[in-house]
Amino acid sequence: MTNNHKRFNTSAIHDGYDPSDLLGSLTAPLFQTSTFTFETAEEGERRFAGEEDGYMYSRLGNPTVTVLEEKMAALEKGERGLAFASGMAAVSAILVALTKANDHILCSAGLYGCTFGLVSMMKEKYNIDHDFSMMETKDEVRGLIRPETACIYVETPINPTMKLIDLQMVAEVAHECGIPVVVDNTFASPYLQRPLELGCDVVIHSATKYIGGHGDVIAGVAVGKKDFLDHVQMTTQKDMGGIMSPLDAWLLIRGLKTLPIRVDRHCDNAEKIYAKLNKHPKVSRVLYPDDSDHPDYHIRQKQMKRGGGLISFEVKGTKKDAQKMLNNLGFIKIAVSLGDAETLIQHPATMTHSVVPEASRQQMGVNDQLIRLSVGLEEWEDIWGDLEQALDQL
Ligand code: LCS
């Protein structure tokens, strides 16, 4: 059913589903069912024994969810996809599957707040230690790998500092040491960056963001080798239970069809807004990886098609000025999340990264003046008009 030779736009629309399988229905049907009936007791026995393909119970697999998983596998160029109830359900199922007590995880120096919370909890409860690294050179990465390092976990671009990590370089070192690399690809989406093609082993998405694109779903997806994700499905996912609902999969399938055109428009708008923010007198710093002055621009050119739809910037002054800027906005919404049609703005230090202790937050580069903007699909002149008047009032 899946044809990996299609171009990205075509793949996003067609892969994972063939209408001739289901009465010609153009869109993939919503199988809103919790369980599946068996013709005979023996058929049920064979399915549970893994001797016969077929659905059993929606926590163990559902046809609508399968379509989404196959589409994501095609877009990320992986062997299989596995869908989860949220991005954090995906992150936790993958990290728990890869580790045991007393192991070590090497992380990028900057993580989404709840992922930071998860690795902190794993340390406290199971003595699974971690280090944070900018992973700028092979020696830096090699020097932090220990005999008990179970995996390398990378976000790039990093939420919300927009720093980038060279995935091919990290994968080369990891594989010398026989360690898998897990990449959170939420900020880029598979349209802009495909970590598996760069040698990484597992890709994770908060599908809540660009994959869905419409702010109406909380969901997660992982893509990687079939053997590994079959194992995750039958262990940490099945037994911890963080599965995706069929309705959410259905909405994500719809969202994916427009992923490439949405992301191009997010990038077009972000490039324009970045240029304007850079010149505003109340803004002291703008972080966007698609500028030749950005320290990681060479990595952007190497592994990302474009710079993405997220921009972070610091306003001159204090936390109060950052909050005032948000309060001055008109149609731009103050909200966490990102990748929606609506432009969203938030204050990481007190919102997405508020669970990160102050010292670690400062080390990550998340200070009180930092604001994160998810540039939406509105007309860029309107987005800039709203931002400009909010900044001018400071
Ligand atoms: N990974 C990244 C990079 C994220 O940004 C998020 C959520 C997650 C994982 C977790 O995904 P979820 O469980 O929410 O689907 N990031 C958020 C953010 O930046 N604002 O609100 C949520």
Coordinates of C-alpha atoms and ligand atoms in Angstrom, one line a residue:
M1 CA 0.0 0.0 0.0
T2 CA 2.8 2.4 0.9
N3 CA 4.9 3.6 -2.0
N4 CA 8.1 5.3 -0.9
H5 CA 8.9 6.6 -4.4
K6 CA 6.3 9.2 -4.4
R7 CA 7.3 12.9 -3.9
F8 CA 6.6 14.3 -0.4
N9 CA 3.4 16.2 -1.3
T10 CA 1.9 13.2 -3.1
S11 CA 2.9 10.8 -0.3
A12 CA 1.3 13.0 2.3
I13 CA -2.0 12.8 0.5
H14 CA -2.0 9.2 -0.8
D15 CA 0.3 6.9 1.3
G16 CA -1.1 4.6 4.0
Y17 CA -4.5 4.2 2.5
D18 CA -6.1 2.7 -0.6
P19 CA -9.8 3.4 -1.2
S20 CA -10.3 0.1 -3.0
D21 CA -9.7 -1.6 0.4
L22 CA -12.8 0.0 1.8
L23 CA -15.8 0.3 -0.5
G24 CA -14.1 3.1 -2.5
S25 CA -14.4 5.6 0.4
L26 CA -12.1 8.4 -0.7
T27 CA -11.2 9.4 2.9
A28 CA -10.0 6.7 5.3
P29 CA -13.1 5.7 7.4
L30 CA -13.2 6.3 11.1
F31 CA -13.3 3.0 12.9
Q32 CA -14.7 4.3 16.2
T33 CA -14.7 0.9 17.9
S34 CA -13.1 -0.4 21.1
T35 CA -13.0 -4.0 20.1
F36 CA -13.2 -6.4 17.1
T37 CA -15.3 -9.6 16.9
F38 CA -13.9 -13.1 16.1
E39 CA -15.7 -15.6 13.9
T40 CA -14.6 -18.4 16.2
A41 CA -12.9 -18.9 19.5
E42 CA -10.0 -20.4 17.6
E43 CA -9.6 -17.3 15.4
G44 CA -9.4 -15.2 18.6
E45 CA -6.7 -17.6 19.9
R46 CA -4.7 -17.4 16.7
R47 CA -4.8 -13.6 16.7
F48 CA -3.7 -13.3 20.4
A49 CA -0.9 -15.8 19.7
G50 CA 0.3 -13.7 16.8
E51 CA -0.2 -16.5 14.3
E52 CA -2.8 -14.6 12.3
D53 CA -3.0 -10.9 11.3
G54 CA -6.1 -9.0 12.3
Y55 CA -7.4 -6.6 14.9
M56 CA -8.4 -7.6 18.4
Y57 CA -8.9 -4.6 20.6
S58 CA -8.2 -1.0 19.9
R59 CA -5.5 -0.6 22.5
L60 CA -3.6 -3.2 20.4
G61 CA -4.3 -1.6 17.1
N62 CA -7.1 0.0 15.1
P63 CA -7.4 0.4 11.3
T64 CA -7.8 4.2 11.3
V65 CA -4.7 4.5 13.5
T66 CA -2.9 2.1 11.2
V67 CA -3.5 4.5 8.2
L68 CA -1.9 7.3 10.2
E69 CA 1.0 5.2 11.3
E70 CA 1.7 4.1 7.7
K71 CA 1.5 7.6 6.4
M72 CA 3.9 8.8 9.0
A73 CA 6.3 6.0 8.3
A74 CA 6.2 6.9 4.6
L75 CA 6.9 10.6 5.3
E76 CA 9.7 10.0 7.7
K77 CA 11.2 7.2 5.5
G78 CA 11.0 4.6 8.3
E79 CA 9.9 1.0 8.4
R80 CA 6.9 1.6 10.7
G81 CA 5.1 4.2 12.7
L82 CA 3.4 3.9 16.1
A83 CA 0.8 6.3 17.3
F84 CA 0.4 7.5 20.9
A85 CA -2.1 9.5 23.0
S86 CA 0.3 12.5 23.2
G87 CA 3.8 13.5 22.3
M88 CA 4.7 12.8 26.0
A89 CA 3.2 9.3 25.7
A90 CA 5.5 8.7 22.8
V91 CA 8.6 10.1 24.5
S92 CA 7.9 8.2 27.7
A93 CA 7.1 4.9 26.0
I94 CA 10.3 5.1 23.8
L95 CA 12.6 6.1 26.7
V96 CA 11.2 3.5 29.1
A97 CA 11.6 0.8 26.3
L98 CA 15.2 1.8 25.8
T99 CA 16.4 2.0 29.4
K100 CA 16.6 0.0 32.6
A101 CA 17.6 1.0 36.2
N102 CA 21.1 2.6 36.5
D103 CA 21.4 3.4 32.8
H104 CA 22.4 6.8 31.4
I105 CA 20.8 9.0 28.7
L106 CA 22.7 11.7 26.8
C107 CA 20.4 14.6 26.0
S108 CA 20.6 17.7 24.0
A109 CA 21.2 20.8 26.2
G110 CA 17.7 22.0 25.9
L111 CA 14.5 19.9 26.0
Y112 CA 10.8 20.6 26.1
G113 CA 9.9 21.2 29.8
C114 CA 7.9 17.9 30.3
T115 CA 10.7 15.9 28.6
F116 CA 13.1 17.5 31.1
G117 CA 10.6 16.5 33.8
L118 CA 10.5 12.9 32.6
V119 CA 14.3 12.4 32.5
S120 CA 14.5 14.0 36.0
M121 CA 11.8 11.6 37.3
M122 CA 13.6 8.6 35.7
K123 CA 16.8 9.7 37.6
E124 CA 15.0 10.1 40.9
K125 CA 13.0 6.9 40.7
Y126 CA 15.2 4.5 38.7
N127 CA 18.7 6.1 39.0
I128 CA 18.8 6.6 35.3
D129 CA 21.3 9.4 35.0
H130 CA 21.5 12.0 32.2
D131 CA 23.9 14.6 30.9
F132 CA 23.0 17.6 28.8
S133 CA 25.3 18.5 25.9
M134 CA 25.2 20.9 22.9
M135 CA 26.8 18.1 20.9
E136 CA 28.9 20.5 18.9
T137 CA 31.8 18.1 18.1
K138 CA 32.3 14.4 17.8
D139 CA 34.7 14.5 20.7
E140 CA 32.2 16.2 22.9
V141 CA 29.6 13.5 22.2
R142 CA 32.2 10.6 22.5
G143 CA 33.4 12.0 25.8
L144 CA 30.0 11.9 27.4
I145 CA 29.1 8.4 26.3
R146 CA 29.5 5.9 29.2
P147 CA 29.3 2.1 29.3
E148 CA 25.8 2.4 30.7
T149 CA 24.6 5.0 28.1
A150 CA 21.4 3.5 26.7
C151 CA 20.5 6.1 24.1
I152 CA 21.1 9.7 22.9
Y153 CA 18.0 11.9 22.9
V154 CA 18.0 15.0 20.8
E155 CA 15.7 17.8 20.0
T156 CA 16.5 20.0 17.0
P157 CA 15.5 22.7 16.6
I158 CA 15.5 22.9 20.4
N159 CA 12.3 24.2 22.1
P160 CA 12.4 27.2 22.5
T161 CA 16.0 28.4 21.9
M162 CA 16.1 27.3 18.3
K163 CA 19.6 25.9 18.6
L164 CA 20.4 23.1 16.1
I165 CA 22.3 19.8 16.5
D166 CA 24.1 18.0 13.6
L167 CA 22.1 14.8 13.5
Q168 CA 24.4 13.0 11.0
M169 CA 27.4 13.7 13.2
V170 CA 25.7 12.5 16.4
A171 CA 24.5 9.3 14.7
E172 CA 28.0 8.5 13.4
V173 CA 29.4 8.7 17.0
A174 CA 26.5 6.9 18.5
H175 CA 26.8 4.0 16.1
E176 CA 30.5 3.7 16.7
C177 CA 29.4 3.0 20.3
G178 CA 26.4 0.9 19.4
I179 CA 23.9 3.3 20.9
P180 CA 20.6 4.4 19.3
V181 CA 19.7 8.0 18.6
V182 CA 16.2 9.2 19.3
V183 CA 15.2 12.6 17.7
D184 CA 12.2 14.7 18.6
N185 CA 11.4 16.2 15.2
T186 CA 8.3 18.2 16.4
F187 CA 9.6 21.6 15.5
A188 CA 10.7 20.7 12.0
S189 CA 8.1 18.2 10.8
P190 CA 9.1 15.5 8.3
Y191 CA 8.6 18.0 5.5
L192 CA 11.7 20.1 6.7
Q193 CA 13.9 17.4 8.3
R194 CA 14.1 13.6 8.2
P195 CA 16.4 12.3 10.9
L196 CA 16.2 8.6 9.8
E197 CA 17.7 9.6 6.5
L198 CA 20.6 11.2 8.4
G199 CA 21.3 7.9 10.2
C200 CA 19.2 8.4 13.4
D201 CA 17.2 5.4 14.8
V202 CA 13.9 6.7 16.1
V203 CA 11.9 9.9 15.3
I204 CA 9.3 11.2 17.7
H205 CA 6.6 13.9 17.1
S206 CA 4.2 15.7 19.3
A207 CA 1.6 15.3 16.5
T208 CA -0.4 17.9 18.4
K209 CA 1.7 20.5 16.4
Y210 CA 2.4 20.6 12.7
I211 CA 1.2 17.1 11.9
G212 CA -2.3 18.0 13.0
G213 CA -1.9 21.7 12.3
H214 CA -5.3 22.8 13.4
G215 CA -5.1 22.9 17.2
D216 CA -7.7 20.3 17.8
V217 CA -5.8 17.1 18.7
I218 CA -3.3 16.0 21.4
A219 CA -1.3 13.2 19.9
G220 CA 2.1 11.6 19.4
V221 CA 3.9 9.4 16.8
A222 CA 7.1 7.5 16.7
V223 CA 8.8 6.1 13.5
G224 CA 11.7 3.7 13.2
K225 CA 12.7 0.1 12.6
K226 CA 9.8 -2.3 12.6
D227 CA 11.3 -4.7 15.1
F228 CA 11.9 -2.0 17.7
L229 CA 8.4 -0.4 17.3
D230 CA 6.7 -3.8 17.3
H231 CA 8.5 -4.3 20.7
V232 CA 7.4 -0.9 22.0
Q233 CA 3.8 -1.6 20.9
M234 CA 3.7 -4.9 22.7
T235 CA 5.5 -3.7 25.9
T236 CA 5.5 0.0 27.0
Q237 CA 2.6 1.1 24.8
K238 CA 0.3 -1.9 25.4
D239 CA 1.0 -2.1 29.2
M240 CA 1.2 1.6 30.0
G241 CA -1.7 2.3 27.6
G242 CA -0.9 5.6 25.9
I243 CA -2.6 4.8 22.6
M244 CA -4.1 7.2 20.1
S245 CA -7.9 7.4 19.7
P246 CA -9.3 6.6 16.2
L247 CA -10.9 10.0 16.0
D248 CA -7.6 11.7 16.7
A249 CA -5.9 9.5 14.0
W250 CA -8.7 10.5 11.5
L251 CA -8.1 14.2 12.2
L252 CA -4.3 13.8 11.8
I253 CA -4.7 12.0 8.5
R254 CA -6.7 15.0 7.3
G255 CA -4.1 17.4 8.7
L256 CA -1.2 15.6 7.0
K257 CA -2.7 16.0 3.5
T258 CA -1.9 19.8 3.8
L259 CA 1.4 19.5 5.8
P260 CA 3.7 20.6 3.0
I261 CA 1.7 23.6 1.9
R262 CA 1.0 24.7 5.5
V263 CA 4.7 24.4 6.5
D264 CA 5.8 26.3 3.4
R265 CA 3.4 29.1 4.3
H266 CA 4.5 29.0 8.0
C267 CA 8.1 29.4 6.8
D268 CA 7.3 32.2 4.3
N269 CA 5.6 34.1 7.1
A270 CA 8.3 33.4 9.6
E271 CA 11.0 34.7 7.3
K272 CA 9.2 38.0 6.9
I273 CA 8.4 38.4 10.6
Y274 CA 12.0 37.5 11.5
A275 CA 13.4 40.3 9.3
K276 CA 11.0 42.8 10.9
L277 CA 11.7 41.7 14.5
N278 CA 15.4 41.9 13.9
K279 CA 15.1 45.6 13.3
H280 CA 12.7 46.6 16.1
P281 CA 14.3 48.8 18.7
K282 CA 12.5 47.0 21.7
V283 CA 13.9 43.6 20.6
S284 CA 17.4 42.7 21.9
R285 CA 17.8 39.3 20.2
V286 CA 16.0 37.1 17.7
L287 CA 16.6 33.4 17.4
Y288 CA 15.7 31.9 14.0
P289 CA 18.0 29.3 12.3
D290 CA 17.4 30.5 8.8
D291 CA 19.8 33.5 9.0
S292 CA 23.4 33.3 7.9
D293 CA 24.3 35.0 11.2
H294 CA 22.8 32.2 13.2
P295 CA 25.6 30.1 14.7
D296 CA 24.0 26.9 13.5
Y297 CA 23.1 28.2 10.0
H298 CA 25.4 25.6 8.4
I299 CA 23.5 22.8 10.2
R300 CA 20.2 24.3 8.9
Q301 CA 21.5 24.2 5.4
K302 CA 22.8 20.6 5.8
Q303 CA 19.7 19.0 7.4
M304 CA 16.6 21.2 7.2
K305 CA 14.8 22.3 4.0
R306 CA 13.8 25.7 5.5
G307 CA 14.0 27.4 8.9
G308 CA 10.5 26.5 10.2
G309 CA 7.6 28.5 11.7
L310 CA 9.0 29.2 15.2
I311 CA 10.8 32.3 16.2
S312 CA 12.0 33.1 19.7
F313 CA 13.0 36.7 20.7
E314 CA 14.1 38.6 23.7
V315 CA 12.5 42.0 24.5
K316 CA 14.6 44.7 26.2
G317 CA 13.8 44.9 30.0
T318 CA 12.4 42.4 32.4
K319 CA 9.9 39.6 32.8
K320 CA 7.2 42.3 33.3
D321 CA 8.0 43.8 29.8
A322 CA 7.8 40.4 28.2
Q323 CA 4.4 39.8 29.8
K324 CA 3.3 43.3 28.9
M325 CA 4.2 42.7 25.3
L326 CA 1.9 39.6 25.3
N327 CA -0.9 41.5 27.0
N328 CA -0.7 44.3 24.3
L329 CA -1.5 41.9 21.5
G330 CA -4.8 42.0 19.5
F331 CA -5.7 38.9 17.4
I332 CA -2.5 37.0 18.2
K333 CA -3.4 34.5 20.9
I334 CA -1.4 33.9 24.1
A335 CA -1.2 30.2 24.2
V336 CA 1.3 27.3 24.5
S337 CA 1.4 24.8 21.6
L338 CA 2.6 25.6 18.1
G339 CA 2.2 24.7 14.5
D340 CA -1.5 25.8 14.3
A341 CA -3.2 28.1 11.7
E342 CA -3.4 30.7 14.4
T343 CA -0.3 32.6 15.4
L344 CA 0.4 31.7 19.0
I345 CA 2.7 33.4 21.5
Q346 CA 3.9 32.3 24.9
H347 CA 6.4 33.1 27.7
P348 CA 8.6 29.9 28.1
A349 CA 10.1 30.8 31.5
T350 CA 6.6 30.8 33.1
M351 CA 4.7 28.5 30.7
T352 CA 6.3 25.6 28.7
H353 CA 9.5 25.5 30.7
S354 CA 8.1 26.6 34.1
V355 CA 8.8 23.0 35.4
V356 CA 12.5 23.4 34.7
P357 CA 14.4 24.7 37.8
E358 CA 15.7 28.3 37.4
A359 CA 19.4 27.4 37.1
S360 CA 18.8 24.7 34.4
R361 CA 16.5 27.0 32.6
Q362 CA 19.1 29.8 32.5
Q363 CA 21.7 27.2 31.3
M364 CA 19.3 26.2 28.4
G365 CA 19.1 29.9 27.5
V366 CA 15.5 30.4 28.6
N367 CA 15.6 33.7 30.4
D368 CA 12.7 35.9 31.6
Q369 CA 12.8 38.2 28.6
L370 CA 12.4 35.3 26.1
I371 CA 9.2 35.1 24.1
R372 CA 8.3 32.2 21.7
L373 CA 6.2 32.9 18.6
S374 CA 4.6 30.2 16.5
V375 CA 4.0 32.1 13.3
G376 CA 0.6 31.1 11.9
L377 CA -1.0 31.1 8.5
E378 CA -2.6 34.6 8.5
E379 CA -1.4 37.3 6.2
W380 CA 2.1 38.2 7.4
E381 CA 1.5 41.9 7.3
D382 CA -1.4 41.4 9.8
I383 CA 0.8 39.3 12.1
W384 CA 3.6 41.9 12.0
G385 CA 1.1 44.8 12.5
D386 CA -0.1 43.2 15.7
L387 CA 3.4 42.4 17.0
E388 CA 4.7 45.9 16.1
Q389 CA 2.0 47.7 17.9
A390 CA 2.5 45.5 21.0
L391 CA 6.3 46.2 20.9
D392 CA 5.8 49.9 20.3
Q393 CA 3.8 50.2 23.5
L394 CA 6.7 49.0 25.6
Ligands
LCS1 N1 8.3 17.5 22.3 C1 8.3 18.8 22.0 C2 9.5 19.4 21.2 C3 7.2 19.6 22.3 O1 7.3 20.9 22.0 C4 6.1 19.0 23.1 C5 5.0 19.8 23.5 C6 6.2 17.6 23.3 C7 7.2 16.9 22.9 C8 5.0 17.0 24.1 O2 3.9 16.8 23.2 P1 2.4 16.7 23.7 O3 2.4 15.6 24.8 O4 2.0 18.0 24.3 O5 1.7 16.3 22.5 N2 5.2 21.2 23.4 C9 4.5 22.1 23.8 C10 4.8 23.5 23.7 O6 5.9 23.9 23.3 N3 3.8 24.2 24.0 O7 2.8 23.4 24.5 C11 3.1 22.1 24.4

